[in-house]
Each structure stands twice: as structure tokens, then as C-alpha cells.
Amino acid sequence: MPGQGLPLRVATLLTGLLECLGFAGVLFGWASLVFVFKKEHYFEELCEHDARLMGNATGMEDCKAQDEKFSLIFTLASFMNNFMTFPTGFIFDHFKTTVARLIAIFLYTSATLIIAFISAGSAILLFLAMPMLSVGGILFLMTNLQVGNLFGKHRSTIITLYNGAFDSSSAVFLIIKLLYEKGISLRASFIFLSVCSVWHVGRTFLLMPRGHIPYPLPPNYSYGLCSGTGTREKKERAKSKELDLQAKEFLPPKEEIPGPGQLDEPRSFKSSVFSRRFAWHLVWLSVIQLWHYLFIGTLNFLLTNLASGDRALVSSYTNAFAITQFFGMLCAPWNGLLMDRLKQKYQKEARKTGSSASVAALSAAVPSLALTSLLCLGFAICASVPVLPLQYGTFVLQVISRSFLYGGNAAFLTLAFPSEHFGKLFGLVMALSAIVSLLQFPIFMLIKGPLQNNPFYVNVMLVLATLLTFAHPVLVYLECRQKATAPAATF
């Protein structure tokens, strides 16, 4: 890496990390914000109606209609967070960085201004603001991930760090909640987030490229403050290489060009989508993600029930949950480190035995997939036990499981499918899993309605569904074992 632009690249890296940490994934701190919204009496008129029907004083503390509204808002926002990955990826690919970031800034700033100026009487606008906030945040993350291309061999580390920062940004709503309890209004906090759009715009034009950051980086590449007219042609020439190499960060150089017999016939996008491997990966991602979204979206309801309506206790546990989310940035790189170490080990063994290095690389994903399922199972069991102090353990397992989930998802797709289909497959699997995540709202309605606030049977069914996710690493292991014993077979 040339030293000439090193200060600029470090500035881009650090400000990008701050952007992901402070803005990109704030939606997942929803439980902290719901606590503030309830204190501000959002949707409380529904509770007053419920209290009159129930004829008791506890109606205000256990308000079915109010909780349903908050659950539905989070369901829609989290759905948009995943489902819009595909169209926003298209925007980023075709209109490049500057346009994508300006769209992100518009959506994000509009959302924060709406939240700043609504009141209990206009709380319905949260159905508009939270999805906008979600889509703006995912565009921030998407445009920042390419910063890893500036740092060559450290590219994977930076990408996982940025994803971890995205997870940790959920702590922002905890800060807003704590400031609210100290007398800083919700409006003031969100106006501050809106004013930060000036910083986003400045970073867009001064510290980010207009197009894409190519990988591998061409000689004398410059951008932002140091960009010149002579580099545009180089960027265009590198663009085609960038898309081809985007998914190969987990593959060693010798595998980028397959040897004889390694790939006897090309695999189409259609054959990849309809493969057993992709189907089980979709099941694995969808089930685990549904657990996480359901838990985050209904955490305030869960804690309120377990704390018997004690608001101080609910506030304390909500703070603990948000603090654990902050450590997602530290947990995220461990999954990539595990896969990298295992991949190097298995490929070294493959070279000694003469077996396929591609099969060895895919085998490295098996422990990661199994460990993620195991973490989710532990998290699911703890969340299902109605003991309040146990939820501290639930919070820890949840943040580790979630940080492993998305890095493992991207890594598996790069190893298991042709690199030219990575972008399409990644967008498709995220969009389809988003559709499954919509189940969180009917599940919540089932718990609040027919099950009368008793989630036991729902939890049992979801734990059984989590056990089903172990089939994915087992099938991948069996497939790798079969191919390892038949090196002449196609992969």
C-alpha cells in the first residue's frame, strides 16, 4: 500500500467505523427506544381503551394494543433492513458510491427529523420513519464495506469489524434513553442525529470515492481529497475486476483459477438457487434470524412480564441488553478468524493428500455453521425460561450468536457458490429471509391473544425449529466428505 495516501485512507477507515458504530444499525436498539416511547405516552390511548374494557388498574402496565403497535413497527423496519439489501445493492452497483450515500443521507435525515418532531398524537408516523432509518443505515454499511479494499491483506478484518460496528450501533438508542432519563428530550437527541447529516455529506465528498474502490487496488489509486482526473480511467478498468473478486476474500490465490477437473462444467445462477445447499442455508439463516428479530422486537414486553410491570427493573435490564449489544464489534471477527485458521489447516492437508482445495475450503465453514446454531440454541433455551436473572445470560448468547450469524452467512456464500453469483445470491437470501422474518408479528399476536401472554408453546416450537438448523452443517460435512473421497468429481 503506497504511503502517499495513507493518512487519507486511515481517516476514511476511522470515520467509516464511526459512521457504522454511531448510525448504521441503530434500529436494533429498539427495546431502549420503546421504553422512551412508552414514557412519552405513544399509542397510550389504546391502553386507556384496554383499561376500560378490563376494568382494572393494571391495564396501563399490560397493554396488548400498544405492544402490538410497537411490535408491528419493528417487524416492518427489520423486514426492510433485509429485503432492501437487494435493490439497494443494485443502486450501489449501478449508480456508485456518491449517489448511494446521498440517498442514504436523505432517508436517514428524514427519518430522524420525523422522530424528532412527532408526538404521542402523531406516533403513527413511526411506521414511516423506522423503515426509512433502517434502509438509510444499511446503505451506510454497504458503501463503507468497500473501504476494506484500501488495505489489501487486512481487507477481511476490516469488513468483519465494520459488520461488528453495525451490530454495536444498537447501543445508540441506549444512550438516547439514558439522556432522556437525565432530562435531555427525545427531540433534542434526534435533532442532533439529523444535524450529523452535515458530517455525512462532508465525508461523502471528501473521504469517499465517487465510484467504487476497486479490488485489488491499482497502483497510484486516489480518491476523495486526492482524486485527480487521471485516475477515472483506471477505476473503470478495475470495475469489472472488482465485481469478480468481491466474493473471493476467503479463497487463496491458487483457487481463483480452478485446476483440471475442479470445475468440469459452469454452474448457473438458477442451478445455485435451486440447489439443496442453498435451500438449507436459507433455512439456517431464516430460523436463526427470526429468533433474533422476535427477541429484540418483543424484549420490552418480555421484561415487563418477567418484572411484573416494575418499570425501574425493566429499565435496568433494557440497559444491560443494550450494553451487551455494544460488544458485537468485538465478537464479530472471531468467526472469521475461526474460518481462516481452519481453512488454512484443511487446505494444507488437502495439498498433502492431493484432494480438492475447494472442498477443503468449504469444510472450514462447517464448524462455523454448527457453532452458530449451537449459540442460537443456547440463546433460545435461556430466552424460553421465565426467570428474570437468567436473561443476562440470554443477552450475552444473543449478541455472540448474532455477530456470528451474518459473517458466517457471507463467508459460506463465498465458499459454496461461484463468485460471479455472490452479489445476486447474497441479495436473494437476505430478501427471502426477510419474508420469513415477517412471522414475528403473527407470533407476537398469538402470544398476546390465544396464549394469554404465555409464550411457552411458541418457544418450544421455535427451539425445535432451531434444532433443524443443525441439519445444514451436517449435510455440508457429508457433501465435503463424499467429494473428498472422489477427487475426480466436479465441485
Tab-separated table of C-alpha atoms in Angstrom:
chain	number	residue	atom	x	y	z
A	1	MET	CA	0.000	0.000	0.000
A	2	PRO	CA	1.596	3.263	-1.068
A	3	GLY	CA	2.374	5.623	1.754
A	4	GLN	CA	1.351	8.743	-0.156
A	5	GLY	CA	-2.376	8.412	0.627
A	6	LEU	CA	-2.030	6.608	3.951
A	7	PRO	CA	-3.351	9.447	6.176
A	8	LEU	CA	-6.398	9.834	3.924
A	9	ARG	CA	-7.056	6.097	3.959
A	10	VAL	CA	-6.732	5.907	7.728
A	11	ALA	CA	-9.120	8.867	8.029
A	12	THR	CA	-11.575	7.085	5.722
A	13	LEU	CA	-11.261	3.895	7.790
A	14	LEU	CA	-11.775	5.544	11.174
A	15	THR	CA	-14.615	7.834	10.091
A	16	GLY	CA	-16.294	4.876	8.383
A	17	LEU	CA	-16.019	2.869	11.583
A	18	LEU	CA	-17.548	5.781	13.500
A	19	GLU	CA	-20.344	6.059	10.939
A	20	CYS	CA	-21.231	2.369	11.234
A	21	LEU	CA	-20.907	2.456	15.020
A	22	GLY	CA	-22.970	5.602	15.518
A	23	PHE	CA	-25.630	5.395	12.837
A	24	ALA	CA	-25.912	2.306	10.623
A	25	GLY	CA	-27.629	-0.319	12.804
A	26	VAL	CA	-29.374	1.765	15.466
A	27	LEU	CA	-32.701	0.045	14.698
A	28	PHE	CA	-31.646	-2.988	16.727
A	29	GLY	CA	-31.564	-0.924	19.897
A	30	TRP	CA	-35.362	-0.795	19.530
A	31	ALA	CA	-36.045	-2.052	23.079
A	32	SER	CA	-34.403	1.064	24.567
A	33	LEU	CA	-36.408	3.365	22.320
A	34	VAL	CA	-39.702	1.609	23.082
A	35	PHE	CA	-39.118	2.314	26.768
A	36	VAL	CA	-38.832	6.045	25.980
A	37	PHE	CA	-41.843	5.976	23.643
A	38	LYS	CA	-43.967	4.473	26.405
A	39	LYS	CA	-42.803	7.171	28.810
A	40	GLU	CA	-43.841	9.714	26.160
A	41	HIS	CA	-47.309	8.043	26.007
A	42	TYR	CA	-47.060	6.890	22.373
A	43	PHE	CA	-50.141	4.800	21.472
A	44	GLU	CA	-51.276	5.098	25.094
A	45	GLU	CA	-54.840	5.918	24.015
A	46	LEU	CA	-55.089	2.248	23.048
A	47	CYS	CA	-54.097	1.317	26.590
A	48	GLU	CA	-56.780	3.558	28.067
A	49	HIS	CA	-59.301	1.767	25.914
A	50	ASP	CA	-57.978	-1.608	27.102
A	51	ALA	CA	-58.074	-0.498	30.734
A	52	ARG	CA	-61.736	0.445	30.460
A	53	LEU	CA	-62.509	-2.946	28.956
A	54	MET	CA	-60.533	-4.815	31.592
A	55	GLY	CA	-61.914	-2.778	34.443
A	56	ASN	CA	-58.712	-2.838	36.455
A	57	ALA	CA	-55.704	-0.666	37.164
A	58	THR	CA	-53.198	-2.995	35.540
A	59	GLY	CA	-54.431	-2.283	32.019
A	60	MET	CA	-51.927	0.532	31.616
A	61	GLU	CA	-48.993	-1.746	32.502
A	62	ASP	CA	-50.077	-4.687	30.326
A	63	CYS	CA	-51.407	-3.062	27.197
A	64	LYS	CA	-51.902	-5.520	24.367
A	65	ALA	CA	-52.764	-2.989	21.657
A	66	GLN	CA	-49.827	-0.702	22.450
A	67	ASP	CA	-47.336	-3.585	22.420
A	68	GLU	CA	-48.793	-4.804	19.138
A	69	LYS	CA	-48.182	-1.405	17.531
A	70	PHE	CA	-44.543	-1.351	18.626
A	71	SER	CA	-44.050	-4.952	17.516
A	72	LEU	CA	-45.522	-4.216	14.088
A	73	ILE	CA	-43.281	-1.148	13.624
A	74	PHE	CA	-40.171	-3.185	14.394
A	75	THR	CA	-41.365	-6.038	12.162
A	76	LEU	CA	-41.729	-3.693	9.184
A	77	ALA	CA	-38.419	-1.918	9.850
A	78	SER	CA	-36.425	-5.139	10.299
A	79	PHE	CA	-38.091	-6.587	7.180
A	80	MET	CA	-36.991	-3.549	5.174
A	81	ASN	CA	-33.478	-3.829	6.628
A	82	ASN	CA	-33.041	-7.223	4.948
A	83	PHE	CA	-35.401	-7.111	1.993
A	84	MET	CA	-33.993	-3.829	0.676
A	85	THR	CA	-30.466	-5.263	0.572
A	86	PHE	CA	-31.131	-6.467	-2.971
A	87	PRO	CA	-32.474	-3.195	-4.519
A	88	THR	CA	-30.026	-1.011	-2.580
A	89	GLY	CA	-27.205	-3.242	-3.777
A	90	PHE	CA	-28.427	-2.638	-7.327
A	91	ILE	CA	-28.410	1.132	-6.694
A	92	PHE	CA	-24.897	0.960	-5.278
A	93	ASP	CA	-23.607	-1.164	-8.181
A	94	HIS	CA	-25.139	0.942	-10.942
A	95	PHE	CA	-25.121	4.472	-9.535
A	96	LYS	CA	-21.972	4.111	-7.423
A	97	THR	CA	-20.940	5.456	-4.069
A	98	THR	CA	-21.884	9.146	-4.127
A	99	VAL	CA	-25.462	8.600	-5.311
A	100	ALA	CA	-25.997	5.695	-2.913
A	101	ARG	CA	-24.716	7.723	0.033
A	102	LEU	CA	-26.823	10.791	-0.825
A	103	ILE	CA	-29.904	8.548	-0.892
A	104	ALA	CA	-28.842	7.098	2.475
A	105	ILE	CA	-28.380	10.574	3.966
A	106	PHE	CA	-31.788	11.717	2.674
A	107	LEU	CA	-33.574	8.682	4.126
A	108	TYR	CA	-31.711	8.773	7.425
A	109	THR	CA	-32.064	12.516	7.990
A	110	SER	CA	-35.745	12.485	7.040
A	111	ALA	CA	-36.347	9.625	9.485
A	112	THR	CA	-34.571	11.322	12.393
A	113	LEU	CA	-36.426	14.599	11.750
A	114	ILE	CA	-39.771	12.784	11.703
A	115	ILE	CA	-38.985	11.069	15.011
A	116	ALA	CA	-37.764	14.369	16.482
A	117	PHE	CA	-40.945	16.289	15.715
A	118	ILE	CA	-43.694	13.732	16.193
A	119	SER	CA	-45.592	13.458	19.444
A	120	ALA	CA	-47.953	10.965	21.010
A	121	GLY	CA	-50.727	12.279	18.752
A	122	SER	CA	-48.759	11.629	15.558
A	123	ALA	CA	-46.955	8.445	16.641
A	124	ILE	CA	-48.372	6.653	13.606
A	125	LEU	CA	-45.558	8.299	11.606
A	126	LEU	CA	-43.160	5.836	13.233
A	127	PHE	CA	-44.417	3.342	10.632
A	128	LEU	CA	-42.744	5.588	8.036
A	129	ALA	CA	-39.716	6.779	9.988
A	130	MET	CA	-38.313	3.482	11.274
A	131	PRO	CA	-38.176	1.692	7.872
A	132	MET	CA	-36.521	4.813	6.393
A	133	LEU	CA	-33.985	4.785	9.218
A	134	SER	CA	-33.336	1.096	8.595
A	135	VAL	CA	-32.778	1.416	4.827
A	136	GLY	CA	-30.583	4.500	5.251
A	137	GLY	CA	-28.468	2.606	7.781
A	138	ILE	CA	-27.961	-0.442	5.562
A	139	LEU	CA	-26.851	1.840	2.719
A	140	PHE	CA	-24.294	3.450	5.050
A	141	LEU	CA	-22.927	-0.007	5.850
A	142	MET	CA	-22.919	-1.126	2.223
A	143	THR	CA	-20.964	1.887	0.983
A	144	ASN	CA	-18.450	1.575	3.825
A	145	LEU	CA	-17.624	-2.121	3.372
A	146	GLN	CA	-15.569	-1.286	0.266
A	147	VAL	CA	-13.130	0.652	2.479
A	148	GLY	CA	-11.534	-2.710	3.252
A	149	ASN	CA	-10.269	-2.756	-0.351
A	150	LEU	CA	-7.892	0.104	0.529
A	151	PHE	CA	-5.958	-2.095	2.955
A	152	GLY	CA	-5.111	-5.196	0.894
A	153	LYS	CA	-4.372	-8.172	3.148
A	154	HIS	CA	-6.327	-6.622	6.044
A	155	ARG	CA	-9.483	-6.425	3.918
A	156	SER	CA	-11.366	-9.275	5.636
A	157	THR	CA	-10.548	-7.964	9.094
A	158	ILE	CA	-11.900	-4.511	8.251
A	159	ILE	CA	-15.072	-5.912	6.678
A	160	THR	CA	-15.857	-8.024	9.766
A	161	LEU	CA	-15.004	-5.056	12.010
A	162	TYR	CA	-17.464	-2.854	10.116
A	163	ASN	CA	-20.164	-5.521	10.399
A	164	GLY	CA	-19.474	-5.724	14.121
A	165	ALA	CA	-19.737	-1.938	14.399
A	166	PHE	CA	-23.126	-2.174	12.653
A	167	ASP	CA	-24.288	-4.588	15.375
A	168	SER	CA	-22.844	-2.440	18.152
A	169	SER	CA	-24.595	0.713	16.940
A	170	SER	CA	-27.775	-0.524	18.612
A	171	ALA	CA	-26.261	0.965	21.787
A	172	VAL	CA	-27.032	4.454	20.390
A	173	PHE	CA	-30.666	4.146	21.459
A	174	LEU	CA	-29.453	3.194	24.944
A	175	ILE	CA	-27.525	6.478	25.064
A	176	ILE	CA	-30.683	8.317	23.969
A	177	LYS	CA	-32.632	6.527	26.710
A	178	LEU	CA	-30.064	7.410	29.387
A	179	LEU	CA	-30.001	11.043	28.236
A	180	TYR	CA	-33.797	11.087	28.360
A	181	GLU	CA	-33.702	9.900	31.974
A	182	LYS	CA	-31.247	12.727	32.694
A	183	GLY	CA	-33.617	15.321	31.282
A	184	ILE	CA	-32.465	15.546	27.620
A	185	SER	CA	-35.581	15.368	25.467
A	186	LEU	CA	-36.117	12.825	22.718
A	187	ARG	CA	-36.488	15.715	20.277
A	188	ALA	CA	-33.075	17.156	21.156
A	189	SER	CA	-31.353	13.788	20.688
A	190	PHE	CA	-32.862	13.164	17.267
A	191	ILE	CA	-32.255	16.732	16.108
A	192	PHE	CA	-28.594	16.114	16.927
A	193	LEU	CA	-28.656	12.941	14.789
A	194	SER	CA	-30.254	14.977	11.990
A	195	VAL	CA	-27.571	17.678	12.188
A	196	CYS	CA	-24.949	14.953	11.786
A	197	SER	CA	-26.089	14.705	8.154
A	198	VAL	CA	-23.699	17.616	7.509
A	199	TRP	CA	-20.866	15.336	8.598
A	200	HIS	CA	-22.169	12.506	6.375
A	201	VAL	CA	-22.286	14.832	3.368
A	202	GLY	CA	-18.783	16.124	4.038
A	203	ARG	CA	-17.452	12.592	4.357
A	204	THR	CA	-19.198	11.593	1.122
A	205	PHE	CA	-17.390	14.226	-0.944
A	206	LEU	CA	-14.074	14.459	0.906
A	207	LEU	CA	-13.282	10.959	2.169
A	208	MET	CA	-15.160	8.605	-0.172
A	209	PRO	CA	-14.802	7.827	-3.901
A	210	ARG	CA	-17.396	8.839	-6.455
A	211	GLY	CA	-17.358	5.367	-7.963
A	212	HIS	CA	-16.257	2.125	-6.325
A	213	ILE	CA	-12.984	1.305	-4.601
A	214	PRO	CA	-11.514	-1.451	-6.799
A	215	TYR	CA	-10.019	-4.692	-5.527
A	216	PRO	CA	-7.193	-5.375	-5.946
A	217	LEU	CA	-6.197	-1.741	-5.702
A	218	PRO	CA	-4.442	-0.405	-8.852
A	219	PRO	CA	-1.111	1.470	-8.488
A	220	ASN	CA	-1.324	5.157	-7.569
A	221	TYR	CA	-5.046	4.897	-6.844
A	222	SER	CA	-6.508	8.108	-5.393
A	223	TYR	CA	-9.945	9.279	-4.343
A	224	GLY	CA	-11.699	11.976	-2.354
A	225	LEU	CA	-9.384	14.849	-1.476
A	226	CYS	CA	-6.529	13.367	-3.516
A	227	SER	CA	-8.529	12.319	-6.588
A	228	GLY	CA	-7.355	13.520	-9.962
A	229	THR	CA	-8.674	13.328	-13.472
A	230	GLY	CA	-6.147	10.706	-14.483
A	231	THR	CA	-7.494	8.023	-12.187
A	232	ARG	CA	-11.015	7.766	-13.584
A	233	GLU	CA	-9.971	5.585	-16.484
A	234	LYS	CA	-8.117	3.272	-14.117
A	235	LYS	CA	-11.187	2.996	-11.937
A	236	GLU	CA	-13.324	1.997	-14.892
A	237	ARG	CA	-10.829	-0.658	-15.972
A	238	ALA	CA	-10.722	-2.020	-12.438
A	239	LYS	CA	-14.507	-2.081	-12.053
A	240	SER	CA	-15.006	-5.363	-13.874
A	241	LYS	CA	-12.254	-6.972	-11.816
A	242	GLU	CA	-13.795	-5.676	-8.595
A	243	LEU	CA	-17.095	-7.471	-9.051
A	244	ASP	CA	-15.362	-10.735	-9.988
A	245	LEU	CA	-13.068	-10.640	-7.000
A	246	GLN	CA	-15.560	-9.235	-4.472
A	247	ALA	CA	-16.529	-12.646	-3.139
A	248	LYS	CA	-13.066	-14.229	-3.109
A	249	GLU	CA	-11.729	-12.762	0.108
A	250	PHE	CA	-11.922	-16.152	1.802
A	251	LEU	CA	-10.234	-18.058	-1.068
A	252	PRO	CA	-6.467	-18.351	-1.526
A	253	PRO	CA	-4.940	-17.111	-4.789
A	254	LYS	CA	-4.398	-20.605	-6.141
A	255	GLU	CA	-8.136	-21.252	-6.115
A	256	GLU	CA	-9.194	-18.237	-8.091
A	257	ILE	CA	-8.348	-20.175	-11.257
A	258	PRO	CA	-9.645	-23.738	-10.905
A	259	GLY	CA	-7.396	-26.571	-11.898
A	260	PRO	CA	-8.218	-29.501	-14.181
A	261	GLY	CA	-11.208	-31.454	-13.001
A	262	GLN	CA	-12.026	-28.983	-10.265
A	263	LEU	CA	-14.884	-27.373	-12.170
A	264	ASP	CA	-15.827	-29.506	-15.150
A	265	GLU	CA	-18.923	-27.509	-16.000
A	266	PRO	CA	-20.116	-23.999	-15.171
A	267	ARG	CA	-22.850	-23.639	-12.550
A	268	SER	CA	-25.593	-21.228	-13.461
A	269	PHE	CA	-27.345	-18.851	-11.077
A	270	LYS	CA	-30.528	-20.913	-11.440
A	271	SER	CA	-28.790	-24.170	-10.527
A	272	SER	CA	-27.246	-22.478	-7.482
A	273	VAL	CA	-30.609	-21.138	-6.284
A	274	PHE	CA	-32.355	-24.496	-6.666
A	275	SER	CA	-29.558	-26.496	-5.077
A	276	ARG	CA	-30.013	-28.341	-1.798
A	277	ARG	CA	-27.059	-26.414	-0.404
A	278	PHE	CA	-28.740	-23.032	-0.940
A	279	ALA	CA	-32.128	-24.254	0.351
A	280	TRP	CA	-30.701	-25.477	3.641
A	281	HIS	CA	-28.626	-22.335	4.027
A	282	LEU	CA	-31.798	-20.283	3.631
A	283	VAL	CA	-33.491	-22.386	6.342
A	284	TRP	CA	-30.463	-21.968	8.621
A	285	LEU	CA	-30.360	-18.178	8.201
A	286	SER	CA	-34.131	-17.639	8.342
A	287	VAL	CA	-34.774	-19.602	11.532
A	288	ILE	CA	-31.892	-18.093	13.489
A	289	GLN	CA	-32.661	-14.589	12.251
A	290	LEU	CA	-36.350	-14.986	13.159
A	291	TRP	CA	-35.335	-15.819	16.724
A	292	HIS	CA	-33.188	-12.707	16.967
A	293	TYR	CA	-35.762	-10.363	15.458
A	294	LEU	CA	-38.578	-11.778	17.607
A	295	PHE	CA	-36.465	-11.415	20.745
A	296	ILE	CA	-35.392	-7.826	20.020
A	297	GLY	CA	-38.869	-6.751	18.900
A	298	THR	CA	-40.645	-8.186	21.957
A	299	LEU	CA	-37.949	-7.632	24.591
A	300	ASN	CA	-39.821	-4.809	26.317
A	301	PHE	CA	-42.934	-6.992	26.546
A	302	LEU	CA	-40.880	-9.957	27.836
A	303	LEU	CA	-39.106	-7.927	30.506
A	304	THR	CA	-42.326	-6.207	31.577
A	305	ASN	CA	-43.945	-9.611	32.151
A	306	LEU	CA	-40.965	-11.083	33.989
A	307	ALA	CA	-40.556	-7.949	36.136
A	308	SER	CA	-44.300	-7.834	36.933
A	309	GLY	CA	-44.574	-4.329	35.487
A	310	ASP	CA	-41.752	-2.828	37.601
A	311	ARG	CA	-40.546	-0.029	35.299
A	312	ALA	CA	-37.273	0.524	37.172
A	313	LEU	CA	-36.404	-3.162	36.803
A	314	VAL	CA	-37.399	-3.151	33.125
A	315	SER	CA	-35.210	-0.092	32.579
A	316	SER	CA	-32.229	-1.756	34.287
A	317	TYR	CA	-32.475	-4.918	32.164
A	318	THR	CA	-33.038	-2.908	28.997
A	319	ASN	CA	-29.816	-1.025	29.720
A	320	ALA	CA	-27.982	-4.313	30.299
A	321	PHE	CA	-29.209	-5.663	26.960
A	322	ALA	CA	-28.112	-2.550	25.079
A	323	ILE	CA	-24.678	-2.611	26.721
A	324	THR	CA	-24.093	-6.215	25.641
A	325	GLN	CA	-25.038	-5.246	22.073
A	326	PHE	CA	-22.154	-2.808	22.035
A	327	PHE	CA	-19.707	-5.715	22.298
A	328	GLY	CA	-20.891	-7.158	18.990
A	329	MET	CA	-17.988	-5.320	17.353
A	330	LEU	CA	-15.553	-7.381	19.449
A	331	CYS	CA	-17.334	-10.694	18.811
A	332	ALA	CA	-17.721	-10.420	15.032
A	333	PRO	CA	-14.082	-11.000	13.944
A	334	TRP	CA	-13.780	-14.279	15.901
A	335	ASN	CA	-15.950	-16.193	13.455
A	336	GLY	CA	-13.824	-15.048	10.513
A	337	LEU	CA	-10.662	-15.922	12.443
A	338	LEU	CA	-12.005	-19.425	13.137
A	339	MET	CA	-12.821	-19.990	9.475
A	340	ASP	CA	-9.491	-18.592	8.246
A	341	ARG	CA	-7.470	-20.818	10.590
A	342	LEU	CA	-9.471	-23.942	9.713
A	343	LYS	CA	-9.305	-23.170	6.003
A	344	GLN	CA	-5.522	-22.899	6.110
A	345	LYS	CA	-5.288	-26.151	8.073
A	346	TYR	CA	-7.624	-28.129	5.800
A	347	GLN	CA	-6.034	-26.808	2.624
A	348	LYS	CA	-2.568	-27.746	3.869
A	349	GLU	CA	-3.848	-31.269	4.478
A	350	ALA	CA	-5.528	-31.278	1.056
A	351	ARG	CA	-2.242	-30.406	-0.668
A	352	LYS	CA	-0.558	-33.357	1.068
A	353	THR	CA	-3.281	-35.816	0.068
A	354	GLY	CA	-3.923	-34.361	-3.389
A	355	SER	CA	-7.632	-33.753	-2.684
A	356	SER	CA	-9.625	-30.721	-3.802
A	357	ALA	CA	-8.634	-27.455	-2.135
A	358	SER	CA	-12.138	-26.099	-2.823
A	359	VAL	CA	-13.687	-28.907	-0.802
A	360	ALA	CA	-11.186	-28.216	1.988
A	361	ALA	CA	-12.148	-24.517	1.990
A	362	LEU	CA	-15.855	-25.349	2.199
A	363	SER	CA	-15.164	-27.801	5.032
A	364	ALA	CA	-13.863	-24.861	7.061
A	365	ALA	CA	-17.396	-23.415	7.100
A	366	VAL	CA	-18.873	-26.471	8.857
A	367	PRO	CA	-17.657	-25.677	12.425
A	368	SER	CA	-18.775	-22.055	11.992
A	369	LEU	CA	-22.268	-23.081	10.876
A	370	ALA	CA	-22.576	-25.626	13.695
A	371	LEU	CA	-21.246	-23.212	16.342
A	372	THR	CA	-23.696	-20.500	15.232
A	373	SER	CA	-26.590	-22.970	15.516
A	374	LEU	CA	-25.350	-24.077	18.943
A	375	LEU	CA	-25.107	-20.495	20.179
A	376	CYS	CA	-28.625	-19.797	18.920
A	377	LEU	CA	-29.925	-22.934	20.648
A	378	GLY	CA	-28.408	-21.825	23.956
A	379	PHE	CA	-29.808	-18.329	23.472
A	380	ALA	CA	-33.257	-19.753	22.598
A	381	ILE	CA	-33.380	-22.039	25.636
A	382	CYS	CA	-32.342	-19.236	28.014
A	383	ALA	CA	-34.889	-16.860	26.469
A	384	SER	CA	-37.611	-19.503	26.918
A	385	VAL	CA	-37.023	-19.913	30.664
A	386	PRO	CA	-39.186	-17.338	32.535
A	387	VAL	CA	-36.520	-16.397	35.082
A	388	LEU	CA	-35.504	-12.738	35.009
A	389	PRO	CA	-31.843	-13.026	36.218
A	390	LEU	CA	-31.218	-15.703	33.565
A	391	GLN	CA	-31.827	-13.082	30.886
A	392	TYR	CA	-28.342	-11.688	31.491
A	393	GLY	CA	-27.025	-14.946	30.039
A	394	THR	CA	-29.572	-14.672	27.223
A	395	PHE	CA	-28.242	-11.220	26.324
A	396	VAL	CA	-24.638	-12.484	26.104
A	397	LEU	CA	-25.523	-15.540	23.980
A	398	GLN	CA	-27.741	-13.414	21.742
A	399	VAL	CA	-25.065	-10.870	20.859
A	400	ILE	CA	-22.430	-13.563	20.170
A	401	SER	CA	-24.875	-15.612	18.084
A	402	ARG	CA	-25.981	-12.596	16.060
A	403	SER	CA	-22.431	-11.439	15.399
A	404	PHE	CA	-21.541	-14.945	14.159
A	405	LEU	CA	-24.686	-15.236	12.036
A	406	TYR	CA	-24.153	-12.569	9.397
A	407	GLY	CA	-20.414	-13.009	8.983
A	408	GLY	CA	-20.944	-16.754	8.648
A	409	ASN	CA	-23.691	-16.177	6.103
A	410	ALA	CA	-21.496	-14.097	3.792
A	411	ALA	CA	-18.497	-16.387	4.254
A	412	PHE	CA	-20.477	-19.504	3.390
A	413	LEU	CA	-21.873	-17.958	0.218
A	414	THR	CA	-18.361	-17.031	-0.958
A	415	LEU	CA	-17.135	-20.575	-0.381
A	416	ALA	CA	-20.124	-22.584	-1.539
A	417	PHE	CA	-21.126	-20.868	-4.791
A	418	PRO	CA	-19.460	-19.342	-7.870
A	419	SER	CA	-18.074	-15.875	-7.174
A	420	GLU	CA	-19.870	-14.339	-10.166
A	421	HIS	CA	-23.209	-15.096	-8.468
A	422	PHE	CA	-22.262	-13.893	-4.986
A	423	GLY	CA	-23.994	-10.499	-5.129
A	424	LYS	CA	-27.236	-11.945	-6.508
A	425	LEU	CA	-27.271	-14.880	-4.091
A	426	PHE	CA	-26.495	-12.647	-1.101
A	427	GLY	CA	-29.308	-10.247	-2.001
A	428	LEU	CA	-31.707	-13.128	-2.657
A	429	VAL	CA	-31.026	-14.999	0.567
A	430	MET	CA	-31.391	-11.801	2.599
A	431	ALA	CA	-34.650	-10.904	0.820
A	432	LEU	CA	-36.157	-14.376	1.296
A	433	SER	CA	-35.106	-14.499	4.953
A	434	ALA	CA	-36.726	-11.073	5.383
A	435	ILE	CA	-40.040	-12.537	4.238
A	436	VAL	CA	-39.699	-15.269	6.869
A	437	SER	CA	-38.947	-12.596	9.489
A	438	LEU	CA	-42.453	-11.185	8.959
A	439	LEU	CA	-43.691	-14.163	11.013
A	440	GLN	CA	-42.552	-12.353	14.156
A	441	PHE	CA	-45.708	-10.214	14.212
A	442	PRO	CA	-48.291	-13.053	13.936
A	443	ILE	CA	-46.252	-14.968	16.530
A	444	PHE	CA	-46.445	-11.976	18.856
A	445	MET	CA	-50.209	-11.703	18.208
A	446	LEU	CA	-50.562	-15.395	19.028
A	447	ILE	CA	-48.760	-14.937	22.347
A	448	LYS	CA	-50.746	-11.829	23.321
A	449	GLY	CA	-54.067	-13.291	22.175
A	450	PRO	CA	-54.939	-17.003	22.322
A	451	LEU	CA	-51.945	-17.918	24.514
A	452	GLN	CA	-52.737	-15.124	27.002
A	453	ASN	CA	-49.153	-13.823	27.391
A	454	ASN	CA	-47.739	-17.323	27.826
A	455	PRO	CA	-45.060	-17.897	25.162
A	456	PHE	CA	-44.204	-21.455	26.306
A	457	TYR	CA	-45.657	-23.350	23.340
A	458	VAL	CA	-44.278	-20.864	20.826
A	459	ASN	CA	-40.832	-21.126	22.411
A	460	VAL	CA	-40.941	-24.932	22.260
A	461	MET	CA	-41.773	-24.831	18.546
A	462	LEU	CA	-39.014	-22.320	17.842
A	463	VAL	CA	-36.460	-24.349	19.819
A	464	LEU	CA	-37.398	-27.410	17.723
A	465	ALA	CA	-37.001	-25.282	14.584
A	466	THR	CA	-33.550	-24.248	15.856
A	467	LEU	CA	-32.589	-27.923	16.143
A	468	LEU	CA	-33.469	-28.216	12.458
A	469	THR	CA	-30.687	-25.740	11.597
A	470	PHE	CA	-28.082	-28.333	12.645
A	471	ALA	CA	-29.020	-30.265	9.506
A	472	HIS	CA	-27.245	-27.618	7.410
A	473	PRO	CA	-23.687	-28.125	8.758
A	474	VAL	CA	-24.241	-31.888	8.848
A	475	LEU	CA	-25.263	-32.006	5.173
A	476	VAL	CA	-22.363	-29.745	4.153
A	477	TYR	CA	-19.974	-32.007	6.080
A	478	LEU	CA	-21.346	-35.146	4.405
A	479	GLU	CA	-21.114	-33.497	0.993
A	480	CYS	CA	-17.495	-32.451	1.580
A	481	ARG	CA	-16.624	-35.905	2.838
A	482	GLN	CA	-18.181	-37.505	-0.225
A	483	LYS	CA	-16.310	-35.182	-2.597
A	484	ALA	CA	-13.044	-35.633	-0.719
A	485	THR	CA	-13.196	-39.380	-1.368
A	486	ALA	CA	-13.868	-38.747	-5.067
A	487	PRO	CA	-11.335	-36.084	-6.149
A	488	ALA	CA	-12.210	-36.502	-9.780
A	489	ALA	CA	-15.790	-35.444	-9.170
A	490	THR	CA	-16.907	-31.974	-10.024
A	491	PHE	CA	-17.259	-29.316	-7.355
